[in-house]
PDB file of C-alpha atoms in Angstrom:
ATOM      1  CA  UNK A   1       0.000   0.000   0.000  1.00  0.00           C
ATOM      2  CA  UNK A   2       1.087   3.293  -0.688  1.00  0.00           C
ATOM      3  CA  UNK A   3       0.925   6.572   1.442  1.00  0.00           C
ATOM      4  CA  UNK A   4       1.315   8.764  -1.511  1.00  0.00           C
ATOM      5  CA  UNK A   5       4.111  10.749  -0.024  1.00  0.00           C
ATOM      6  CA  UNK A   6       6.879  10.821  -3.194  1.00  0.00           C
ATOM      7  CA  UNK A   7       9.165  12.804  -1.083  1.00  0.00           C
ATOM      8  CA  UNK A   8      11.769  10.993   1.058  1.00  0.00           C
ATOM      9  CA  UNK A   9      11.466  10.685   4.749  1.00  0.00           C
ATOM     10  CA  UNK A  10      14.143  12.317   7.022  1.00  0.00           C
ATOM     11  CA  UNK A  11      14.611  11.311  10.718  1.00  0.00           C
ATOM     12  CA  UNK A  12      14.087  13.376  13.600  1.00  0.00           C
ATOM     13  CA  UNK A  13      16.707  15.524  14.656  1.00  0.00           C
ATOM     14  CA  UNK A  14      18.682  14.936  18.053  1.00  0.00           C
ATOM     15  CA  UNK A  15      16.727  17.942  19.003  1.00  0.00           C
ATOM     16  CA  UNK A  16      13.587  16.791  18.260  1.00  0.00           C
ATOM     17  CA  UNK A  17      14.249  13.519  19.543  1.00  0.00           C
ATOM     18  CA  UNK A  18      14.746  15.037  23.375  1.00  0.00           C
ATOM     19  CA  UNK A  19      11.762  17.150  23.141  1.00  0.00           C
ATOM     20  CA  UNK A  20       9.676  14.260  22.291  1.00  0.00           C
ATOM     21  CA  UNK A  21      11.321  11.777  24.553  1.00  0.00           C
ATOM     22  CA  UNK A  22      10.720  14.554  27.433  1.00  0.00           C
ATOM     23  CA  UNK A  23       6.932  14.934  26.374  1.00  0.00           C
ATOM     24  CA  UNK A  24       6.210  11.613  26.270  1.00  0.00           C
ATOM     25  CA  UNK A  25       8.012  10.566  29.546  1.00  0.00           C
ATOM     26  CA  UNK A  26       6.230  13.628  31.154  1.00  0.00           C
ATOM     27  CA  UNK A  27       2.612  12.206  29.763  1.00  0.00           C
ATOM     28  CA  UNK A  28       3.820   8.803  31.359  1.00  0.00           C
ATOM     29  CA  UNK A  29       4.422   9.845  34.267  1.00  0.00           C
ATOM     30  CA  UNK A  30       0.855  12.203  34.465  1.00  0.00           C
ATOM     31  CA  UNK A  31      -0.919   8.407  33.221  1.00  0.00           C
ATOM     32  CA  UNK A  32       0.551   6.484  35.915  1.00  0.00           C
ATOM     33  CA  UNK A  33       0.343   9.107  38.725  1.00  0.00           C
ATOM     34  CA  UNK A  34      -3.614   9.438  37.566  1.00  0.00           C
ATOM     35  CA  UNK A  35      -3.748   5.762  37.821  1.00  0.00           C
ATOM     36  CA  UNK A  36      -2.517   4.936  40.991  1.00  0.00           C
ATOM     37  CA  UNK A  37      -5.224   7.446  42.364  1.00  0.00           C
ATOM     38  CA  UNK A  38      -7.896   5.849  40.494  1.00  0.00           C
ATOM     39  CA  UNK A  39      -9.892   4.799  43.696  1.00  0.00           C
ATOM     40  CA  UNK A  40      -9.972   8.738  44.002  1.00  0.00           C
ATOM     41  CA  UNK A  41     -12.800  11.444  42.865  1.00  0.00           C
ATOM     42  CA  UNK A  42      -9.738  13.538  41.877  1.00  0.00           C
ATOM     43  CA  UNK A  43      -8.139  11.224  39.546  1.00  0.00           C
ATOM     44  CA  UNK A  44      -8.845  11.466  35.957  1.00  0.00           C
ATOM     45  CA  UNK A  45      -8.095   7.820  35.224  1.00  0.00           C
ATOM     46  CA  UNK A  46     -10.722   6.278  37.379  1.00  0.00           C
ATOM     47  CA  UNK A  47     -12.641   3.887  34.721  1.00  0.00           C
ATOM     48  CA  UNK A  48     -10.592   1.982  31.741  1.00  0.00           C
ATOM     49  CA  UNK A  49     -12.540   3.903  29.280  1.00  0.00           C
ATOM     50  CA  UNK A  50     -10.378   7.229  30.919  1.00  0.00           C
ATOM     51  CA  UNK A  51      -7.211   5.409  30.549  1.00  0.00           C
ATOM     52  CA  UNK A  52      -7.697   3.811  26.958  1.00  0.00           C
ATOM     53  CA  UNK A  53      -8.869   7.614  25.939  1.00  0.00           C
ATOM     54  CA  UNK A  54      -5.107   8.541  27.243  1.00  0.00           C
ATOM     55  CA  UNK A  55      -3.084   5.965  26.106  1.00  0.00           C
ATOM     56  CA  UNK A  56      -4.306   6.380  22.989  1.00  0.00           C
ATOM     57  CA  UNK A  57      -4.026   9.789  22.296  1.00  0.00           C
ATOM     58  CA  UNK A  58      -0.282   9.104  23.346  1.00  0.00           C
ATOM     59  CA  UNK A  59       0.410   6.313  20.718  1.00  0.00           C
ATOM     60  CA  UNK A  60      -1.459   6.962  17.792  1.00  0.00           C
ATOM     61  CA  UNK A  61      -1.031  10.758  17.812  1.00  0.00           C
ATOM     62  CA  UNK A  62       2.643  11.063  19.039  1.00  0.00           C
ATOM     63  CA  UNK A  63       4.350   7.607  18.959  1.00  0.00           C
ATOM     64  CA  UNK A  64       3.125   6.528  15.783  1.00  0.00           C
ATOM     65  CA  UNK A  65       3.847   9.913  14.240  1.00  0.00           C
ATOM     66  CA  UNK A  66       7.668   8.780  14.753  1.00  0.00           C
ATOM     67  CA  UNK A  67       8.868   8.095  10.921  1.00  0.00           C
ATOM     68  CA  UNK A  68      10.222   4.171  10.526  1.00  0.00           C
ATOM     69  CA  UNK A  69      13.847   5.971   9.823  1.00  0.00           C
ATOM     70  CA  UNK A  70      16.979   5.222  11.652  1.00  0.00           C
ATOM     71  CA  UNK A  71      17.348   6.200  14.113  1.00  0.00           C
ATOM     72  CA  UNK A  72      14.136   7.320  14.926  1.00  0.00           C
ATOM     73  CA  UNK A  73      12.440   3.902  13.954  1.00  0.00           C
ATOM     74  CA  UNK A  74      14.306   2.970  17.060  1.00  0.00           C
ATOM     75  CA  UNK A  75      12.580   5.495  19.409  1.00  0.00           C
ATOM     76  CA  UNK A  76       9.228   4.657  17.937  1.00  0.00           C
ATOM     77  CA  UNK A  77      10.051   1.092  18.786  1.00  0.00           C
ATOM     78  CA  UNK A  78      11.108   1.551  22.658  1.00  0.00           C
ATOM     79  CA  UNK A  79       8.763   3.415  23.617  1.00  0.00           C
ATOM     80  CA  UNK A  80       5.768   1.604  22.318  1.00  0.00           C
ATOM     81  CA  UNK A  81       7.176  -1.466  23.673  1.00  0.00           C
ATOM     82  CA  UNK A  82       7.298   0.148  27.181  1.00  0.00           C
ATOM     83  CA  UNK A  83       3.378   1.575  26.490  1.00  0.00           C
ATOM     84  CA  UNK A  84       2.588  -1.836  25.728  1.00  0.00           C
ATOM     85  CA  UNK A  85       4.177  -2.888  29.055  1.00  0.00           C
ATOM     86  CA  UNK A  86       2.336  -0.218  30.759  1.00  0.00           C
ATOM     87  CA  UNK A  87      -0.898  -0.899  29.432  1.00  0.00           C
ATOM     88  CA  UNK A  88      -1.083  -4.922  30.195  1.00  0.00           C
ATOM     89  CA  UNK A  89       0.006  -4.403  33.600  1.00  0.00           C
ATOM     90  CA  UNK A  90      -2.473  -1.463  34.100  1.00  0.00           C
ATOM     91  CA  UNK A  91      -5.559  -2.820  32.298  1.00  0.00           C
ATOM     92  CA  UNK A  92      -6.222  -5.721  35.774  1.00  0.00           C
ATOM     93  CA  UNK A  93      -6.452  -2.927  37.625  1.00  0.00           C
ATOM     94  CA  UNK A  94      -9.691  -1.575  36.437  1.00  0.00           C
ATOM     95  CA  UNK A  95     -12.907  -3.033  36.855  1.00  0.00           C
ATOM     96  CA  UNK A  96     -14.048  -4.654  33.018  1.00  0.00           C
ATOM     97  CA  UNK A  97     -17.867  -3.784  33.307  1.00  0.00           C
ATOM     98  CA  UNK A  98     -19.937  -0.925  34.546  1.00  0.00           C
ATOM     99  CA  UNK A  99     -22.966  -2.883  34.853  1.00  0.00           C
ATOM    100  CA  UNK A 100     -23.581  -5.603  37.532  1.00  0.00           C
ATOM    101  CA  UNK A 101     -25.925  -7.501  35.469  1.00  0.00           C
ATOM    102  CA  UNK A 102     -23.624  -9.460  33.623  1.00  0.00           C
ATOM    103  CA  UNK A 103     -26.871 -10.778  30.923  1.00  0.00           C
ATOM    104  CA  UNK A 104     -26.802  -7.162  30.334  1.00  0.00           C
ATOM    105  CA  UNK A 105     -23.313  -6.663  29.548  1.00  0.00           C
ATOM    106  CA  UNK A 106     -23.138  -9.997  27.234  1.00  0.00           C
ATOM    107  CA  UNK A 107     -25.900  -8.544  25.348  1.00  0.00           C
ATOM    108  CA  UNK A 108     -24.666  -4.972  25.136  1.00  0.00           C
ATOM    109  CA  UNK A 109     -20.743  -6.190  24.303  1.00  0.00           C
ATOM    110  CA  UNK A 110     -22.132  -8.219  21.348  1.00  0.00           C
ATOM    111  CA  UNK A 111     -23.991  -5.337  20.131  1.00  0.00           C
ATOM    112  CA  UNK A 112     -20.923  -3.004  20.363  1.00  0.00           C
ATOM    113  CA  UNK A 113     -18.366  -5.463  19.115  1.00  0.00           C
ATOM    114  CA  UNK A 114     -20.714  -7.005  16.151  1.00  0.00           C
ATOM    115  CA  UNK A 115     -21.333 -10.537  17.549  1.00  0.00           C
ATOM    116  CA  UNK A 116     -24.637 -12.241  16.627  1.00  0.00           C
ATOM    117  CA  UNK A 117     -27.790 -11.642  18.500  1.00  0.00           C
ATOM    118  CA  UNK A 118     -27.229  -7.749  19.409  1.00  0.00           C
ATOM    119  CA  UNK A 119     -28.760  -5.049  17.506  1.00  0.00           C
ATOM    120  CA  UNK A 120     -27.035  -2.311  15.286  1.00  0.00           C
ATOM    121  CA  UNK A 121     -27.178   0.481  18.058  1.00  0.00           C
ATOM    122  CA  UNK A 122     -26.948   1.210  21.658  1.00  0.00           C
ATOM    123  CA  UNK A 123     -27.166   3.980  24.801  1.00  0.00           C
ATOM    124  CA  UNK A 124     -23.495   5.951  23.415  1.00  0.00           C
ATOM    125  CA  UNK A 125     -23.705   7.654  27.034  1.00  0.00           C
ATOM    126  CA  UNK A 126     -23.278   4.769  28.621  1.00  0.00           C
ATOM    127  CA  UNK A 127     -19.518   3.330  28.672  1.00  0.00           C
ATOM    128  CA  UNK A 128     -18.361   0.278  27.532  1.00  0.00           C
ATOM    129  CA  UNK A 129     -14.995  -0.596  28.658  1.00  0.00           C
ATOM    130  CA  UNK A 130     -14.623  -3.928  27.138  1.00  0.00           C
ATOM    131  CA  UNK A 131     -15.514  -2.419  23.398  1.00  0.00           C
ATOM    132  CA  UNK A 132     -12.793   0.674  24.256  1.00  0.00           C
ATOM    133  CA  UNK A 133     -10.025  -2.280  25.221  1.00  0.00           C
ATOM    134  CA  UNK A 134     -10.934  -4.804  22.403  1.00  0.00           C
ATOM    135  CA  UNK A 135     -10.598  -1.375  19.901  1.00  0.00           C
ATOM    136  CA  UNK A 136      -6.933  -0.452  21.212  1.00  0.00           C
ATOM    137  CA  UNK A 137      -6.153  -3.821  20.882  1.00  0.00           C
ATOM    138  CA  UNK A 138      -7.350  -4.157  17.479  1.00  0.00           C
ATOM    139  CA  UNK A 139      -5.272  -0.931  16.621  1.00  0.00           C
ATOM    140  CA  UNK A 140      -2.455  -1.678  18.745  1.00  0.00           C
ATOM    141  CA  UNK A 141      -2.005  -4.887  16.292  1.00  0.00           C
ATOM    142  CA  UNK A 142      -2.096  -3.004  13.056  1.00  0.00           C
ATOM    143  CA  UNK A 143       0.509  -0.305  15.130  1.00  0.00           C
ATOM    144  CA  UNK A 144       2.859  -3.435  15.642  1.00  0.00           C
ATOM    145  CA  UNK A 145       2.639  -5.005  11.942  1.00  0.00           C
ATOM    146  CA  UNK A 146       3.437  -1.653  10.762  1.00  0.00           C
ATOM    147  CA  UNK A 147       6.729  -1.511  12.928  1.00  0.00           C
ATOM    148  CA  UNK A 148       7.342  -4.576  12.830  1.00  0.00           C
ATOM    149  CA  UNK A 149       7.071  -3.928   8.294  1.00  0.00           C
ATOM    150  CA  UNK A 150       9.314  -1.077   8.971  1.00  0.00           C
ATOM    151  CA  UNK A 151       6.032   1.029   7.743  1.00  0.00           C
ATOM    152  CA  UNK A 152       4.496   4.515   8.314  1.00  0.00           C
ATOM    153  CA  UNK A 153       1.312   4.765  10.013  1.00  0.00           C
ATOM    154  CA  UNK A 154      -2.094   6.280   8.413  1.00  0.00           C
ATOM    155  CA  UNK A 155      -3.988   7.683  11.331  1.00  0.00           C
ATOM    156  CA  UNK A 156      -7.186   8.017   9.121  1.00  0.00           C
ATOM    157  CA  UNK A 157      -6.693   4.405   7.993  1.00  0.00           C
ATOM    158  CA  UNK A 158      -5.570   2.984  11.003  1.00  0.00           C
ATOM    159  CA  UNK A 159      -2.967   0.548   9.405  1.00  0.00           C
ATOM    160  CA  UNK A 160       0.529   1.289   8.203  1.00  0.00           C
ATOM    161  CA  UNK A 161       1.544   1.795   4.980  1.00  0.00           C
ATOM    162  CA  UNK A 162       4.718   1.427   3.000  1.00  0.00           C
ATOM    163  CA  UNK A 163       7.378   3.868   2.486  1.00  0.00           C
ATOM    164  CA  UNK A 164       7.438   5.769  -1.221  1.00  0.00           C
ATOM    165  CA  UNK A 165      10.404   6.989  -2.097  1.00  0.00           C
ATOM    166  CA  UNK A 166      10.384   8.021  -5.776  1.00  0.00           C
ATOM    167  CA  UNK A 167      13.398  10.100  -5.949  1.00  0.00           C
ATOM    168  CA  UNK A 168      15.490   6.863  -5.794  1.00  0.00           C
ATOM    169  CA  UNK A 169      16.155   4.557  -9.120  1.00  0.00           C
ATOM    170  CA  UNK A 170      18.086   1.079  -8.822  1.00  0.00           C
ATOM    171  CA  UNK A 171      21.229   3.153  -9.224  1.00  0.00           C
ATOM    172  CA  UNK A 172      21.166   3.977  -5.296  1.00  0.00           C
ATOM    173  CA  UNK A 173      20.890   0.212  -4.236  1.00  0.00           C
ATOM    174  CA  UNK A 174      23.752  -1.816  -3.284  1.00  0.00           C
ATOM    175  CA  UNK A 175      22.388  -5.261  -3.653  1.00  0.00           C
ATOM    176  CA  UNK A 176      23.967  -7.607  -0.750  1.00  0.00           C
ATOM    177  CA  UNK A 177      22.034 -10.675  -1.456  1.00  0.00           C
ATOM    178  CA  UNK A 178      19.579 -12.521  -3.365  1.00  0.00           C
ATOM    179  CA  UNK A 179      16.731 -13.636  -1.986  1.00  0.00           C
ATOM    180  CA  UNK A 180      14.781 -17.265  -3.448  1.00  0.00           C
ATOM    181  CA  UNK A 181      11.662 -15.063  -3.459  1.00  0.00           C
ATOM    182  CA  UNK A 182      13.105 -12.512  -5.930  1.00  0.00           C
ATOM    183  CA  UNK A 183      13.896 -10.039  -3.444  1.00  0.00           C
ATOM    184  CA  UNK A 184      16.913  -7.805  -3.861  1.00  0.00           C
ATOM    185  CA  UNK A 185      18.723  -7.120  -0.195  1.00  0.00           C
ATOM    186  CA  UNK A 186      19.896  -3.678  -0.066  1.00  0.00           C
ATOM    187  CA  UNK A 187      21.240  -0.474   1.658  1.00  0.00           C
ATOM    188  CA  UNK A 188      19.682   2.325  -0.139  1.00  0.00           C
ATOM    189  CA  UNK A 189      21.802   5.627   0.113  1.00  0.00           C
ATOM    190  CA  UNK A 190      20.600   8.369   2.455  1.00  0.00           C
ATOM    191  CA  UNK A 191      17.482   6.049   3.447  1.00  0.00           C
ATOM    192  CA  UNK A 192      17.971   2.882   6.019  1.00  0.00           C
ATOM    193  CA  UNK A 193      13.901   2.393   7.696  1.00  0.00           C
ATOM    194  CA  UNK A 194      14.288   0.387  11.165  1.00  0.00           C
ATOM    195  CA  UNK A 195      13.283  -2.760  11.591  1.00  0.00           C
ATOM    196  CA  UNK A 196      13.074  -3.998  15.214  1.00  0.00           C
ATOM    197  CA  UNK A 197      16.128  -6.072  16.546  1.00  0.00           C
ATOM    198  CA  UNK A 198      15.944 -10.099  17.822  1.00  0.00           C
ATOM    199  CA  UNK A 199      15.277  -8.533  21.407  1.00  0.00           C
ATOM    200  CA  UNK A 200      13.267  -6.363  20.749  1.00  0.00           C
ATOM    201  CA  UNK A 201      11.029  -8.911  18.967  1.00  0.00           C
ATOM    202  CA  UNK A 202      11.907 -11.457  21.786  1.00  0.00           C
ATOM    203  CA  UNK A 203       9.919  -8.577  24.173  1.00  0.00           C
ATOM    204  CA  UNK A 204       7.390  -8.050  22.378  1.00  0.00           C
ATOM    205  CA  UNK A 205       6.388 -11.611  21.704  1.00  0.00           C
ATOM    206  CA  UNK A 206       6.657 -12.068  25.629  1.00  0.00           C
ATOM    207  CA  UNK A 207       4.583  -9.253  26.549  1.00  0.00           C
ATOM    208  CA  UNK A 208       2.136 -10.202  24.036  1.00  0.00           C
ATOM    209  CA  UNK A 209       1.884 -13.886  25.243  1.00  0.00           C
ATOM    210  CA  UNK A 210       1.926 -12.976  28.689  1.00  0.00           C
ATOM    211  CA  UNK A 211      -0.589  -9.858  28.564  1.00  0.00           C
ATOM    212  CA  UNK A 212      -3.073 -11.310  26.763  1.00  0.00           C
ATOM    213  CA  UNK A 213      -2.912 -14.620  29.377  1.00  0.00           C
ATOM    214  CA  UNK A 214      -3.589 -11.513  32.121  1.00  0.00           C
ATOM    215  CA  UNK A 215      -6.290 -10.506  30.125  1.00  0.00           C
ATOM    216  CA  UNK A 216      -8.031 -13.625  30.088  1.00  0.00           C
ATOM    217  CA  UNK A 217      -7.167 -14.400  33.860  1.00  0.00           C
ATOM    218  CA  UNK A 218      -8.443 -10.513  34.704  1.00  0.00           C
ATOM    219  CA  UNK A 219     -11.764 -12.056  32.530  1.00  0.00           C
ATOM    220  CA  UNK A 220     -12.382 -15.125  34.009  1.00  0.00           C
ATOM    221  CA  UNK A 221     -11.961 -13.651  37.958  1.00  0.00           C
ATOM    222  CA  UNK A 222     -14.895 -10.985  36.711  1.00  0.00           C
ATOM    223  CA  UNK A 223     -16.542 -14.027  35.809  1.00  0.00           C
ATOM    224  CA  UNK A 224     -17.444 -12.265  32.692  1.00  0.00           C
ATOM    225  CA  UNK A 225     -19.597 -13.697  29.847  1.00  0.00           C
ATOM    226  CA  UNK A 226     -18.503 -16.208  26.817  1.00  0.00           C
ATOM    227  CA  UNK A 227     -19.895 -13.460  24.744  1.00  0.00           C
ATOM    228  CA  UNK A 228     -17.105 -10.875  26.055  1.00  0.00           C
ATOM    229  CA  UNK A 229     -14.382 -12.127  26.471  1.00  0.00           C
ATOM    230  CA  UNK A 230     -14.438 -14.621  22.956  1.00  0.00           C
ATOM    231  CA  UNK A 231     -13.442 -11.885  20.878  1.00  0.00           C
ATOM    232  CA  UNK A 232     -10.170 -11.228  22.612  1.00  0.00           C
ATOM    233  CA  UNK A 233      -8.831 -14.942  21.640  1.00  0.00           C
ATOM    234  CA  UNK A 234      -7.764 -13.461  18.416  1.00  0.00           C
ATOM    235  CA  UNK A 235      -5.837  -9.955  19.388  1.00  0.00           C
ATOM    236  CA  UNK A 236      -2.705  -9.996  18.475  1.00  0.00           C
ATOM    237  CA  UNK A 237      -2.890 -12.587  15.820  1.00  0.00           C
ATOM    238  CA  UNK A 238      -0.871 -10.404  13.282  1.00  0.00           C
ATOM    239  CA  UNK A 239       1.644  -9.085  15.396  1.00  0.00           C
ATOM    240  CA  UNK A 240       2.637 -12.544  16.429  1.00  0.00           C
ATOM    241  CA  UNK A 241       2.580 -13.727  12.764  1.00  0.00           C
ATOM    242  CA  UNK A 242       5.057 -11.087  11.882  1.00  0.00           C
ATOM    243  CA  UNK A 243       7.428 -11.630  14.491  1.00  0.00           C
ATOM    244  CA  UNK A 244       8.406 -15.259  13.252  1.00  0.00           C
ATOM    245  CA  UNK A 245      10.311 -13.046  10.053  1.00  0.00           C
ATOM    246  CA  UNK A 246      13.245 -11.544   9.810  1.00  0.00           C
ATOM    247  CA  UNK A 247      14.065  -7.922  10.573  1.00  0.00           C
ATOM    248  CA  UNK A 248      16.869  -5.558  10.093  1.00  0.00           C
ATOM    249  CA  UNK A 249      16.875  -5.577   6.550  1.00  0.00           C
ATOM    250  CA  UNK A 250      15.781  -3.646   3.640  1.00  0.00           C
ATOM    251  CA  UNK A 251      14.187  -4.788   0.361  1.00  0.00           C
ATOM    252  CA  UNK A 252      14.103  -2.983  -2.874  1.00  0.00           C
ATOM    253  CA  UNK A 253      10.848  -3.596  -4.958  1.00  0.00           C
ATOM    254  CA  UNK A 254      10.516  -2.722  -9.025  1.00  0.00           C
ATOM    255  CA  UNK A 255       7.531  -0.739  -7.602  1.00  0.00           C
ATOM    256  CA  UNK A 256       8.824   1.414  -6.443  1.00  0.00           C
ATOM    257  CA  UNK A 257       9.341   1.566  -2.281  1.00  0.00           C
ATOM    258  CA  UNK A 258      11.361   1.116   0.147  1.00  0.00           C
ATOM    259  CA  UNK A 259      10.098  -1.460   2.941  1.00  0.00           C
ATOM    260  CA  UNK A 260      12.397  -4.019   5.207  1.00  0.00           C
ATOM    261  CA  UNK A 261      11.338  -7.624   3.830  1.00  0.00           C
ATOM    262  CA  UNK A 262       7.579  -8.290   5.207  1.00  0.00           C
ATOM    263  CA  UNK A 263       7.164 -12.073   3.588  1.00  0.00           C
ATOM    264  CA  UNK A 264       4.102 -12.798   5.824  1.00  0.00           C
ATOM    265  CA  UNK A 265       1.832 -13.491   2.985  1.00  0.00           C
ATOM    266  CA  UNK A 266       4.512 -16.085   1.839  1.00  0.00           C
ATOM    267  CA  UNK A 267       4.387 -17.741   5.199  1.00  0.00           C
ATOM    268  CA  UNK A 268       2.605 -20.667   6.547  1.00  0.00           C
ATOM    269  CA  UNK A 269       2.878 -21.922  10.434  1.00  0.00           C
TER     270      UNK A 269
END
């Protein structure tokens, strides 16, 4: 896919790169002091649907803004790892229905999340943590694939999308290998996008893995319906696909862009 930007990317400056760092680690710091007060009438965090609306806003409207080239790649990388940390360790800590009638809340999650037997519409001032979490997650996924496929994010679309860079002709690629797919292994000049190391992948599979066994524990001790907590089994699924490929490399395509080697299409469990 294409993001219709022709012009080359350019990293963030070192400059930028503190400013951000400092903003971020400052909105951090704000999200887990409003957490841990949660219990609290002053805290702004006190339901899940408060601290998806913040965690959010953070990721998809600072951290994915990051561009995929070195070495900012690598700061978009960290610190959505440690966000995804953040958020599976937070998420137990918050109560996963409003309602005490659990029939109610089957019934109202399966109309919000488009499972079978719920209508098309529901009370939108009423909140619905459970909808909110399984919608980050579904997003968070799409963020990860598009690190992990060294690709820039589309807010509207909510997916990534690869890199265009049409200023650049074969000349510019040093070919270093030859792939049995057809793929030509290069460096291009003045553009290297980051692909996330072994242990970095290593991490993320284990936070993923462990998290999502939280989430289902978290679940189970609400004694929460089959109906809400069924569409969780499948979070993640792409993320975890792409992290059995390799990374750290970039692949020049005849069509034109510039992406690090995503072969998930071309691979089978």
């Amino acid at each position: 896919m294409s993001n219709g930007n022709p012009n080359p990317l350019h990293a963030l400056s070192p400059v930028q790169e503190r400013r951000l760092v400092t903003y971020v680690e400052d909105k951090l710091l704000d999200i887990t002091r409003a957490f841990q007060k949660r219990f609290l009438p002053s805290s702004k965090l006190r339901t899940l649907p408060e601290y998806i609306r913040d965690i959010r806003a953070l990721v998809f409207d600072i951290i994915m803004e990051i561009p995929p080239i070195t070495p900012s790649g690598a700061l978009r990388t960290s610190l959505l790892l440690r966000i995804t940390a953040d958020l599976f360790e937070a998420i137990p800590g918050y109560q996963p229905f409003i309602q005490s009638d659990s029939d109610e809340m089957e019934e109202e999650f399966m109309s919000t999340s488009g499972g079978s037997g719920g209508s098309e519409t529901w009370d939108t001032s009423k909140p619905y943590p459970l909808v909110d979490l399984f919608e980050l997650f579904n997003d968070l996924d799409s963020a990860w694939v598009a690190i992990l496929s060294c690709q820039l994010w589309n807010k509207e679309k909510r997916m990534g999308e690869d890199v265009i860079v049409s200023t650049l002709d074969e000349d510019s690629v040093s070919a270093i290998d030859e792939e049995s797919t057809g793929g030509t292994l290069g460096a291009v000049e003045g553009v290297q996008l980051y692909a996330p190391s072994s242990t970095e992948c290593t991490r993320l599979r284990s936070l993923v893995i462990a998290g999502m066994s939280a989430i289902e524990d978290w679940l189970d001790e609400a004694q929460a319906p089959d109906a809400a907590k069924s569409p969780f089994e499948s979070c993640f699924d792409w993320t975890l696909r792409a992290l059995g490929e390799d990374s750290n490399q970039v692949t020049w395509i005849d069509d034109d862009f510039v992406s690090c080697g995503d072969r998930r299409k071309g691979m089978e469990e």
